[in-house]
PDB file of C-alpha atoms in Angstrom:
ATOM      1  CA  MET A  93     -10.463  56.798 -15.820  1.00 57.00           C
ATOM      2  CA  VAL A  94      -6.759  56.866 -15.010  1.00 59.00           C
ATOM      3  CA  GLN A  95      -5.464  55.346 -11.800  1.00 60.00           C
ATOM      4  CA  PRO A  96      -5.941  57.647  -8.758  1.00 60.00           C
ATOM      5  CA  LEU A  97      -2.823  59.359  -7.489  1.00 59.00           C
ATOM      6  CA  ASP A  98      -0.967  57.691  -4.648  1.00 60.00           C
ATOM      7  CA  MET A  99      -1.648  59.589  -1.387  1.00 55.00           C
ATOM      8  CA  THR A 100       1.910  58.984  -0.218  1.00 62.00           C
ATOM      9  CA  ALA A 101       3.217  60.659  -3.376  1.00 60.00           C
ATOM     10  CA  ILE A 102       0.833  63.553  -2.799  1.00 58.00           C
ATOM     11  CA  ASP A 103       1.949  64.024   0.805  1.00 60.00           C
ATOM     12  CA  GLN A 104       5.598  63.987  -0.274  1.00 61.00           C
ATOM     13  CA  ALA A 105       4.970  66.399  -3.161  1.00 58.00           C
ATOM     14  CA  LEU A 106       3.239  68.852  -0.832  1.00 61.00           C
ATOM     15  CA  GLN A 107       6.156  69.199   1.564  1.00 66.00           C
ATOM     16  CA  GLY A 108       7.097  72.871   1.629  1.00 66.00           C
ATOM     17  CA  PHE A 109       4.194  73.941  -0.608  1.00 76.00           C
ATOM     18  CA  THR A 110       0.785  75.403   0.153  1.00 81.00           C
ATOM     19  CA  ILE A 111      -2.129  74.977  -2.235  1.00 84.00           C
ATOM     20  CA  PRO A 112      -3.839  78.365  -2.589  1.00 85.00           C
ATOM     21  CA  PRO A 113      -7.519  78.167  -1.581  1.00 86.00           C
ATOM     22  CA  GLN A 114     -10.302  79.477  -3.776  1.00 86.00           C
ATOM     23  CA  PRO A 115     -10.620  83.243  -3.321  1.00 86.00           C
ATOM     24  CA  ASP A 116     -13.705  84.373  -1.395  1.00 88.00           C
ATOM     25  CA  VAL A 117     -15.055  86.172  -4.450  1.00 87.00           C
ATOM     26  CA  LEU A 118     -15.042  82.893  -6.436  1.00 88.00           C
ATOM     27  CA  LEU A 119     -16.880  81.070  -3.638  1.00 88.00           C
ATOM     28  CA  HIS A 120     -19.511  83.824  -3.543  1.00 88.00           C
ATOM     29  CA  ILE A 121     -19.862  83.773  -7.335  1.00 86.00           C
ATOM     30  CA  GLN A 122     -20.386  80.003  -7.353  1.00 86.00           C
ATOM     31  CA  GLN A 123     -22.978  80.283  -4.586  1.00 87.00           C
ATOM     32  CA  LEU A 124     -24.914  82.844  -6.624  1.00 86.00           C
ATOM     33  CA  VAL A 125     -24.838  80.707  -9.761  1.00 83.00           C
ATOM     34  CA  GLN A 126     -26.080  77.635  -7.877  1.00 85.00           C
ATOM     35  CA  GLN A 127     -29.255  79.431  -6.800  1.00 87.00           C
ATOM     36  CA  PRO A 128     -32.518  78.370  -8.539  1.00 86.00           C
ATOM     37  CA  GLU A 129     -32.769  81.758 -10.284  1.00 84.00           C
ATOM     38  CA  PRO A 130     -29.324  83.424 -10.314  1.00 84.00           C
ATOM     39  CA  ASN A 131     -29.384  87.211 -10.258  1.00 86.00           C
ATOM     40  CA  ILE A 132     -27.169  88.441 -13.098  1.00 87.00           C
ATOM     41  CA  GLN A 133     -27.021  91.973 -11.741  1.00 88.00           C
ATOM     42  CA  ARG A 134     -25.801  90.779  -8.338  1.00 88.00           C
ATOM     43  CA  LEU A 135     -23.205  88.580 -10.007  1.00 87.00           C
ATOM     44  CA  ALA A 136     -21.963  91.448 -12.164  1.00 88.00           C
ATOM     45  CA  THR A 137     -21.806  93.730  -9.127  1.00 90.00           C
ATOM     46  CA  LEU A 138     -19.722  91.164  -7.245  1.00 88.00           C
ATOM     47  CA  ILE A 139     -17.233  90.831 -10.112  1.00 89.00           C
ATOM     48  CA  ASN A 140     -17.087  94.594 -10.658  1.00 90.00           C
ATOM     49  CA  MET A 141     -16.023  95.118  -7.028  1.00 88.00           C
ATOM     50  CA  ASP A 142     -12.541  94.044  -8.172  1.00 86.00           C
ATOM     51  CA  ILE A 143     -11.594  96.441 -10.965  1.00 85.00           C
ATOM     52  CA  GLY A 144      -8.620  94.323 -12.032  1.00 85.00           C
ATOM     53  CA  LEU A 145     -10.709  91.140 -12.220  1.00 86.00           C
ATOM     54  CA  ALA A 146     -13.499  92.821 -14.177  1.00 88.00           C
ATOM     55  CA  GLY A 147     -11.102  94.532 -16.588  1.00 89.00           C
ATOM     56  CA  PHE A 148      -9.067  91.421 -17.369  1.00 84.00           C
ATOM     57  CA  THR A 149     -12.236  89.340 -17.777  1.00 85.00           C
ATOM     58  CA  LEU A 150     -13.581  91.774 -20.366  1.00 88.00           C
ATOM     59  CA  LYS A 151     -10.204  91.740 -22.138  1.00 85.00           C
ATOM     60  CA  VAL A 152     -10.350  87.949 -22.440  1.00 81.00           C
ATOM     61  CA  VAL A 153     -14.016  87.934 -23.498  1.00 83.00           C
ATOM     62  CA  ASN A 154     -13.187  90.358 -26.309  1.00 84.00           C
ATOM     63  CA  SER A 155     -10.172  88.328 -27.486  1.00 76.00           C
ATOM     64  CA  ALA A 156     -10.031  86.614 -30.865  1.00 69.00           C
ATOM     65  CA  TYR A 157     -10.995  83.225 -29.417  1.00 69.00           C
ATOM     66  CA  PHE A 158     -14.555  84.271 -28.593  1.00 73.00           C
ATOM     67  CA  GLY A 159     -14.872  85.839 -32.042  1.00 71.00           C
ATOM     68  CA  LEU A 160     -17.622  88.253 -31.034  1.00 72.00           C
ATOM     69  CA  ARG A 161     -18.950  90.564 -33.738  1.00 76.00           C
ATOM     70  CA  SER A 162     -19.560  93.415 -31.311  1.00 81.00           C
ATOM     71  CA  LYS A 163     -17.478  94.381 -28.308  1.00 87.00           C
ATOM     72  CA  ILE A 164     -18.645  93.346 -24.832  1.00 88.00           C
ATOM     73  CA  THR A 165     -18.532  96.477 -22.708  1.00 90.00           C
ATOM     74  CA  SER A 166     -19.718  95.275 -19.280  1.00 91.00           C
ATOM     75  CA  ILE A 167     -19.681  92.199 -17.072  1.00 89.00           C
ATOM     76  CA  GLU A 168     -23.479  92.150 -17.079  1.00 89.00           C
ATOM     77  CA  HIS A 169     -23.432  92.133 -20.885  1.00 88.00           C
ATOM     78  CA  ALA A 170     -20.901  89.263 -20.819  1.00 86.00           C
ATOM     79  CA  CYS A 171     -23.117  87.227 -18.457  1.00 85.00           C
ATOM     80  CA  LYS A 172     -26.175  87.699 -20.671  1.00 84.00           C
ATOM     81  CA  PHE A 173     -24.313  87.060 -23.938  1.00 82.00           C
ATOM     82  CA  LEU A 174     -22.079  84.141 -22.941  1.00 81.00           C
ATOM     83  CA  GLY A 175     -24.181  82.586 -20.178  1.00 84.00           C
ATOM     84  CA  LEU A 176     -23.417  82.335 -16.480  1.00 83.00           C
ATOM     85  CA  ASN A 177     -21.596  79.008 -16.575  1.00 83.00           C
ATOM     86  CA  ARG A 178     -19.110  80.185 -19.235  1.00 84.00           C
ATOM     87  CA  VAL A 179     -18.451  83.410 -17.362  1.00 84.00           C
ATOM     88  CA  VAL A 180     -17.832  81.548 -14.086  1.00 85.00           C
ATOM     89  CA  LYS A 181     -15.323  79.239 -15.795  1.00 85.00           C
ATOM     90  CA  LEU A 182     -13.591  82.282 -17.222  1.00 85.00           C
ATOM     91  CA  ILE A 183     -13.557  84.089 -13.868  1.00 88.00           C
ATOM     92  CA  ARG A 184     -12.036  81.022 -12.212  1.00 89.00           C
ATOM     93  CA  SER A 185      -9.177  80.983 -14.701  1.00 86.00           C
ATOM     94  CA  VAL A 186      -8.542  84.726 -14.377  1.00 85.00           C
ATOM     95  CA  LEU A 187      -8.500  84.468 -10.575  1.00 89.00           C
ATOM     96  CA  LEU A 188      -6.030  81.585 -10.760  1.00 89.00           C
ATOM     97  CA  ARG A 189      -3.606  83.777 -12.639  1.00 83.00           C
ATOM     98  CA  PHE A 190      -4.065  86.701 -10.250  1.00 84.00           C
ATOM     99  CA  THR A 191      -3.614  84.433  -7.214  1.00 86.00           C
ATOM    100  CA  LEU A 192      -0.485  82.618  -8.389  1.00 84.00           C
ATOM    101  CA  GLU A 193       1.120  85.682  -9.949  1.00 77.00           C
ATOM    102  CA  GLN A 194       1.087  87.727  -6.743  1.00 72.00           C
ATOM    103  CA  GLY A 195       4.594  89.021  -6.083  1.00 60.00           C
ATOM    104  CA  GLN A 196       5.917  87.645  -9.395  1.00 63.00           C
ATOM    105  CA  GLN A 197       4.479  90.139 -11.880  1.00 59.00           C
ATOM    106  CA  LYS A 198       7.941  91.447 -12.801  1.00 69.00           C
ATOM    107  CA  ASP A 199       9.564  88.022 -13.072  1.00 80.00           C
ATOM    108  CA  PRO A 200      10.339  87.322 -16.776  1.00 86.00           C
ATOM    109  CA  PHE A 201       9.625  83.593 -16.537  1.00 88.00           C
ATOM    110  CA  SER A 202       6.304  84.196 -14.780  1.00 87.00           C
ATOM    111  CA  GLN A 203       5.290  86.438 -17.654  1.00 87.00           C
ATOM    112  CA  LYS A 204       6.343  83.748 -20.152  1.00 90.00           C
ATOM    113  CA  LEU A 205       4.441  81.093 -18.183  1.00 91.00           C
ATOM    114  CA  TRP A 206       1.139  82.963 -18.263  1.00 89.00           C
ATOM    115  CA  SER A 207       1.584  84.154 -21.829  1.00 89.00           C
ATOM    116  CA  ASN A 208       2.108  80.542 -22.881  1.00 93.00           C
ATOM    117  CA  ALA A 209      -0.828  79.388 -20.754  1.00 92.00           C
ATOM    118  CA  LEU A 210      -3.118  81.830 -22.538  1.00 89.00           C
ATOM    119  CA  LEU A 211      -1.786  80.806 -25.963  1.00 92.00           C
ATOM    120  CA  VAL A 212      -2.230  77.086 -25.270  1.00 95.00           C
ATOM    121  CA  ALA A 213      -5.680  77.657 -23.734  1.00 92.00           C
ATOM    122  CA  ASN A 214      -6.862  79.592 -26.771  1.00 91.00           C
ATOM    123  CA  SER A 215      -5.241  77.120 -29.163  1.00 95.00           C
ATOM    124  CA  ALA A 216      -6.739  74.057 -27.453  1.00 96.00           C
ATOM    125  CA  ALA A 217     -10.222  75.588 -27.387  1.00 93.00           C
ATOM    126  CA  THR A 218      -9.961  76.713 -31.020  1.00 94.00           C
ATOM    127  CA  LEU A 219      -8.796  73.248 -32.114  1.00 96.00           C
ATOM    128  CA  ALA A 220     -11.676  71.656 -30.200  1.00 96.00           C
ATOM    129  CA  ARG A 221     -14.112  73.990 -31.932  1.00 94.00           C
ATOM    130  CA  GLN A 222     -12.583  73.104 -35.316  1.00 95.00           C
ATOM    131  CA  LEU A 223     -13.102  69.430 -34.454  1.00 96.00           C
ATOM    132  CA  GLN A 224     -16.755  70.298 -33.793  1.00 95.00           C
ATOM    133  CA  TRP A 225     -16.727  69.516 -30.098  1.00 96.00           C
ATOM    134  CA  SER A 226     -19.506  70.857 -27.888  1.00 93.00           C
ATOM    135  CA  GLN A 227     -19.207  74.374 -26.480  1.00 89.00           C
ATOM    136  CA  GLU A 228     -18.820  72.938 -22.988  1.00 90.00           C
ATOM    137  CA  GLN A 229     -15.895  70.772 -24.085  1.00 93.00           C
ATOM    138  CA  CYS A 230     -14.276  73.725 -25.880  1.00 92.00           C
ATOM    139  CA  ASP A 231     -14.534  75.741 -22.664  1.00 89.00           C
ATOM    140  CA  ASP A 232     -13.052  72.817 -20.723  1.00 93.00           C
ATOM    141  CA  CYS A 233     -10.082  72.832 -23.124  1.00 94.00           C
ATOM    142  CA  TYR A 234      -9.601  76.537 -22.398  1.00 91.00           C
ATOM    143  CA  THR A 235      -9.677  75.915 -18.639  1.00 92.00           C
ATOM    144  CA  LEU A 236      -7.281  72.994 -19.006  1.00 94.00           C
ATOM    145  CA  GLY A 237      -4.798  75.088 -20.954  1.00 93.00           C
ATOM    146  CA  LEU A 238      -4.714  77.717 -18.224  1.00 91.00           C
ATOM    147  CA  PHE A 239      -4.607  75.368 -15.226  1.00 92.00           C
ATOM    148  CA  ARG A 240      -2.258  72.603 -16.385  1.00 94.00           C
ATOM    149  CA  ASN A 241       1.009  74.384 -15.510  1.00 94.00           C
ATOM    150  CA  ALA A 242      -0.246  76.153 -12.386  1.00 93.00           C
ATOM    151  CA  GLY A 243       2.017  73.920 -10.288  1.00 92.00           C
ATOM    152  CA  ILE A 244       5.064  75.431 -12.003  1.00 93.00           C
ATOM    153  CA  ALA A 245       4.170  78.806 -10.489  1.00 91.00           C
ATOM    154  CA  LEU A 246       4.347  77.272  -6.994  1.00 90.00           C
ATOM    155  CA  ILE A 247       7.759  75.723  -7.661  1.00 91.00           C
ATOM    156  CA  THR A 248       9.318  78.785  -9.286  1.00 90.00           C
ATOM    157  CA  ALA A 249       8.216  80.955  -6.370  1.00 85.00           C
ATOM    158  CA  GLN A 250      10.747  78.973  -4.298  1.00 85.00           C
ATOM    159  CA  ALA A 251      13.288  78.098  -7.011  1.00 86.00           C
ATOM    160  CA  PRO A 252      14.489  81.060  -9.095  1.00 84.00           C
ATOM    161  CA  ASN A 253      16.824  78.722 -11.015  1.00 90.00           C
ATOM    162  CA  TYR A 254      13.942  76.447 -12.050  1.00 91.00           C
ATOM    163  CA  VAL A 255      14.297  77.015 -15.796  1.00 91.00           C
ATOM    164  CA  ASP A 256      18.028  76.237 -15.925  1.00 92.00           C
ATOM    165  CA  LEU A 257      17.664  73.065 -13.858  1.00 90.00           C
ATOM    166  CA  ILE A 258      14.736  71.736 -15.883  1.00 91.00           C
ATOM    167  CA  LYS A 259      16.475  72.538 -19.159  1.00 91.00           C
ATOM    168  CA  VAL A 260      19.518  70.505 -18.088  1.00 91.00           C
ATOM    169  CA  GLY A 261      17.292  67.577 -17.101  1.00 90.00           C
ATOM    170  CA  VAL A 262      15.242  67.535 -20.302  1.00 89.00           C
ATOM    171  CA  LEU A 263      18.334  67.822 -22.506  1.00 89.00           C
ATOM    172  CA  ALA A 264      19.730  64.815 -20.587  1.00 90.00           C
ATOM    173  CA  GLY A 265      16.674  62.756 -21.544  1.00 88.00           C
ATOM    174  CA  GLN A 266      14.475  63.199 -18.470  1.00 89.00           C
ATOM    175  CA  SER A 267      10.786  64.023 -18.664  1.00 87.00           C
ATOM    176  CA  TYR A 268       9.678  67.314 -17.141  1.00 89.00           C
ATOM    177  CA  SER A 269       8.239  65.533 -14.115  1.00 87.00           C
ATOM    178  CA  GLU A 270      11.363  63.411 -13.649  1.00 89.00           C
ATOM    179  CA  ALA A 271      13.561  66.512 -13.811  1.00 90.00           C
ATOM    180  CA  GLU A 272      11.386  68.245 -11.200  1.00 90.00           C
ATOM    181  CA  GLU A 273      11.210  65.277  -8.838  1.00 88.00           C
ATOM    182  CA  HIS A 274      14.986  64.816  -9.042  1.00 87.00           C
ATOM    183  CA  ARG A 275      15.692  68.429  -8.095  1.00 88.00           C
ATOM    184  CA  PHE A 276      12.681  69.576  -6.037  1.00 86.00           C
ATOM    185  CA  GLN A 277      11.135  66.314  -4.709  1.00 85.00           C
ATOM    186  CA  THR A 278       7.835  67.316  -6.265  1.00 86.00           C
ATOM    187  CA  CYS A 279       6.352  67.842  -9.726  1.00 90.00           C
ATOM    188  CA  HIS A 280       3.982  70.381 -11.196  1.00 93.00           C
ATOM    189  CA  GLU A 281       1.576  67.651 -12.355  1.00 92.00           C
ATOM    190  CA  ILE A 282       0.653  66.711  -8.774  1.00 90.00           C
ATOM    191  CA  LEU A 283       0.663  70.303  -7.531  1.00 92.00           C
ATOM    192  CA  GLY A 284      -1.502  71.342 -10.485  1.00 93.00           C
ATOM    193  CA  TYR A 285      -3.894  68.469  -9.780  1.00 93.00           C
ATOM    194  CA  LEU A 286      -4.289  69.579  -6.161  1.00 91.00           C
ATOM    195  CA  ILE A 287      -4.916  73.178  -7.217  1.00 92.00           C
ATOM    196  CA  ALA A 288      -7.497  72.083  -9.799  1.00 93.00           C
ATOM    197  CA  GLN A 289      -9.226  69.820  -7.278  1.00 91.00           C
ATOM    198  CA  SER A 290      -9.239  72.536  -4.615  1.00 90.00           C
ATOM    199  CA  TRP A 291     -10.682  75.054  -7.076  1.00 91.00           C
ATOM    200  CA  GLY A 292     -13.560  72.790  -8.072  1.00 88.00           C
ATOM    201  CA  LEU A 293     -12.611  71.639 -11.566  1.00 92.00           C
ATOM    202  CA  PRO A 294     -14.404  68.548 -12.921  1.00 91.00           C
ATOM    203  CA  THR A 295     -12.807  65.167 -12.225  1.00 92.00           C
ATOM    204  CA  GLU A 296     -11.773  64.606 -15.849  1.00 93.00           C
ATOM    205  CA  LEU A 297      -9.888  67.905 -16.001  1.00 95.00           C
ATOM    206  CA  CYS A 298      -8.158  67.188 -12.679  1.00 94.00           C
ATOM    207  CA  ASN A 299      -7.066  63.781 -13.978  1.00 94.00           C
ATOM    208  CA  VAL A 300      -5.682  65.180 -17.233  1.00 95.00           C
ATOM    209  CA  ILE A 301      -3.699  67.778 -15.283  1.00 95.00           C
ATOM    210  CA  ALA A 302      -2.363  65.052 -12.975  1.00 93.00           C
ATOM    211  CA  TYR A 303      -1.085  62.981 -15.905  1.00 93.00           C
ATOM    212  CA  HIS A 304      -0.439  65.514 -18.668  1.00 94.00           C
ATOM    213  CA  HIS A 305       3.259  64.551 -18.742  1.00 92.00           C
ATOM    214  CA  SER A 306       2.462  60.830 -18.464  1.00 91.00           C
ATOM    215  CA  PRO A 307       1.179  59.994 -21.970  1.00 93.00           C
ATOM    216  CA  ALA A 308       1.607  56.234 -21.606  1.00 90.00           C
ATOM    217  CA  LEU A 309      -0.773  56.207 -18.643  1.00 90.00           C
ATOM    218  CA  ILE A 310      -3.492  58.576 -19.788  1.00 92.00           C
ATOM    219  CA  LEU A 311      -3.636  57.194 -23.326  1.00 92.00           C
ATOM    220  CA  GLU A 312      -4.629  53.905 -21.687  1.00 89.00           C
ATOM    221  CA  SER A 313      -7.491  55.543 -19.788  1.00 85.00           C
ATOM    222  CA  ASP A 314     -10.896  53.956 -20.359  1.00 88.00           C
ATOM    223  CA  ASN A 315     -12.436  57.426 -20.135  1.00 92.00           C
ATOM    224  CA  GLU A 316     -12.842  58.735 -23.677  1.00 94.00           C
ATOM    225  CA  LEU A 317     -13.250  62.358 -22.543  1.00 94.00           C
ATOM    226  CA  GLU A 318      -9.958  62.248 -20.602  1.00 95.00           C
ATOM    227  CA  GLN A 319      -8.171  60.890 -23.665  1.00 96.00           C
ATOM    228  CA  ARG A 320      -9.687  63.524 -25.956  1.00 96.00           C
ATOM    229  CA  LEU A 321      -8.921  66.418 -23.615  1.00 97.00           C
ATOM    230  CA  PHE A 322      -5.361  65.188 -23.178  1.00 97.00           C
ATOM    231  CA  ALA A 323      -4.878  64.740 -26.918  1.00 97.00           C
ATOM    232  CA  VAL A 324      -6.084  68.222 -27.864  1.00 98.00           C
ATOM    233  CA  LEU A 325      -3.965  69.712 -25.062  1.00 97.00           C
ATOM    234  CA  LYS A 326      -0.831  67.977 -26.370  1.00 97.00           C
ATOM    235  CA  LEU A 327      -1.595  69.081 -29.912  1.00 97.00           C
ATOM    236  CA  ALA A 328      -2.010  72.684 -28.713  1.00 97.00           C
ATOM    237  CA  GLU A 329       1.234  72.528 -26.726  1.00 96.00           C
ATOM    238  CA  HIS A 330       3.092  71.128 -29.718  1.00 96.00           C
ATOM    239  CA  MET A 331       1.705  73.629 -32.201  1.00 96.00           C
ATOM    240  CA  SER A 332       2.417  76.547 -29.872  1.00 94.00           C
ATOM    241  CA  GLY A 333       6.059  75.491 -29.493  1.00 93.00           C
ATOM    242  CA  GLU A 334       5.780  75.378 -25.703  1.00 92.00           C
ATOM    243  CA  SER A 335       9.232  73.893 -25.019  1.00 90.00           C
ATOM    244  CA  ARG A 336      10.897  76.641 -27.024  1.00 89.00           C
ATOM    245  CA  GLN A 337       8.773  79.380 -25.464  1.00 90.00           C
ATOM    246  CA  LEU A 338       9.341  78.346 -21.841  1.00 91.00           C
ATOM    247  CA  PHE A 339      12.756  76.676 -21.852  1.00 90.00           C
ATOM    248  CA  ASP A 340      14.372  77.784 -25.114  1.00 89.00           C
ATOM    249  CA  ILE A 341      14.831  74.201 -26.313  1.00 88.00           C
ATOM    250  CA  ASN A 342      13.684  72.682 -29.583  1.00 86.00           C
ATOM    251  CA  LEU A 343      12.941  69.250 -28.159  1.00 83.00           C
ATOM    252  CA  ASP A 344       9.385  67.955 -27.859  1.00 88.00           C
ATOM    253  CA  PRO A 345       9.966  64.354 -26.710  1.00 88.00           C
ATOM    254  CA  GLU A 346       6.369  63.615 -25.707  1.00 91.00           C
ATOM    255  CA  TRP A 347       5.079  64.619 -29.126  1.00 94.00           C
ATOM    256  CA  GLU A 348       7.875  62.827 -30.957  1.00 92.00           C
ATOM    257  CA  GLN A 349       7.089  59.558 -29.174  1.00 93.00           C
ATOM    258  CA  TYR A 350       3.300  59.699 -28.911  1.00 96.00           C
ATOM    259  CA  ALA A 351       2.147  61.816 -31.875  1.00 96.00           C
ATOM    260  CA  PRO A 352       0.577  58.875 -33.781  1.00 96.00           C
ATOM    261  CA  GLN A 353      -1.537  57.859 -30.770  1.00 97.00           C
ATOM    262  CA  ILE A 354      -2.482  61.464 -29.950  1.00 97.00           C
ATOM    263  CA  LEU A 355      -3.586  62.137 -33.519  1.00 97.00           C
ATOM    264  CA  ASP A 356      -5.453  58.829 -33.630  1.00 97.00           C
ATOM    265  CA  VAL A 357      -7.524  59.849 -30.589  1.00 96.00           C
ATOM    266  CA  LEU A 358      -8.499  63.034 -32.437  1.00 97.00           C
ATOM    267  CA  GLY A 359      -9.093  61.302 -35.778  1.00 96.00           C
ATOM    268  CA  LEU A 360      -6.378  63.382 -37.446  1.00 96.00           C
ATOM    269  CA  GLU A 361      -3.420  62.758 -39.736  1.00 95.00           C
ATOM    270  CA  LEU A 362      -0.020  64.451 -39.596  1.00 94.00           C
ATOM    271  CA  PHE A 363      -0.528  66.135 -42.988  1.00 94.00           C
ATOM    272  CA  GLN A 364      -3.529  68.032 -41.583  1.00 95.00           C
ATOM    273  CA  LEU A 365      -1.491  70.009 -39.047  1.00 96.00           C
ATOM    274  CA  PRO A 366      -0.493  72.882 -41.386  1.00 95.00           C
ATOM    275  CA  GLU A 367      -4.175  73.329 -42.206  1.00 95.00           C
ATOM    276  CA  LEU A 368      -5.020  73.474 -38.500  1.00 96.00           C
ATOM    277  CA  ALA A 369      -2.175  75.940 -37.998  1.00 96.00           C
ATOM    278  CA  GLU A 370      -3.805  78.216 -40.565  1.00 95.00           C
ATOM    279  CA  VAL A 371      -7.036  78.078 -38.552  1.00 94.00           C
ATOM    280  CA  LEU A 372      -5.095  79.143 -35.467  1.00 94.00           C
ATOM    281  CA  HIS A 373      -3.407  81.958 -37.406  1.00 93.00           C
ATOM    282  CA  GLN A 374      -6.843  83.231 -38.442  1.00 90.00           C
ATOM    283  CA  HIS A 375      -7.597  83.547 -34.720  1.00 87.00           C
ATOM    284  CA  GLU A 376      -4.357  85.496 -34.210  1.00 87.00           C
ATOM    285  CA  LEU A 377      -2.652  82.548 -32.487  1.00 91.00           C
ATOM    286  CA  THR A 378       1.020  81.895 -33.286  1.00 92.00           C
ATOM    287  CA  THR A 379       2.273  78.395 -34.047  1.00 94.00           C
ATOM    288  CA  ILE A 380       5.486  76.610 -34.963  1.00 93.00           C
ATOM    289  CA  TYR A 381       4.319  77.002 -38.565  1.00 89.00           C
ATOM    290  CA  SER A 382       4.472  80.793 -38.300  1.00 77.00           C
ATOM    291  CA  SER A 383       7.116  82.442 -40.472  1.00 52.00           C
TER     292      SER A 383
END
């Protein structure tokens, strides 16, 4: 496990920011699922009370990633087909987007941020499946892809010039976190960690979010799951062209420096990436290998 975050750094990073609490509907859903015999109909009714939540959840369930042969037409059907735990993980991710996107739906960067989050989430989960990871670990990769940049949404809500400032910093050789700390006295890694922790994500996922721009630290973790989750996340970010999508730059310094170690964790070689890109294309996911 990586070294716990310094509480002083956390207190400093939180100045001027508020971590959004779990929505009441998510708390109620989790309470239902934790019962000895969860009632699927009650759970579906609770989700269906929010038309937007139910609609977006069904849209995600019917996306290419899940690869279902027949269309899921109701939340109850999704619960029975996918299982309660998978649906709850999915609902948590959908609610995160709804919560952090409030008031920013028309902001172009916010739209880019969530579009990229969905692409990386789908890519990471698809790569994990290709590597024959367990279904639970594939779902964790999906959750990680959606949550990892949640802290950016908090910063951009207060800093409309976020993209320009970060672009200048990265082009000058700073890491994303260094560029943020220099200009905003916080970084999205710590804010994302606090959101993930507050929303009940497993410890390993919280730790990867906390250090996902600190490769040197997390690659030294003695927790194999943390290393694997981090590695597949970085591969998904690289293959999706995240830097270009979000900041319109063609630099990927973390990948350029740590690619051999990342691929080693996954048991992959560089020459295999075009083949993996083809797998992603088959799932309708764009990559840097796309024409």
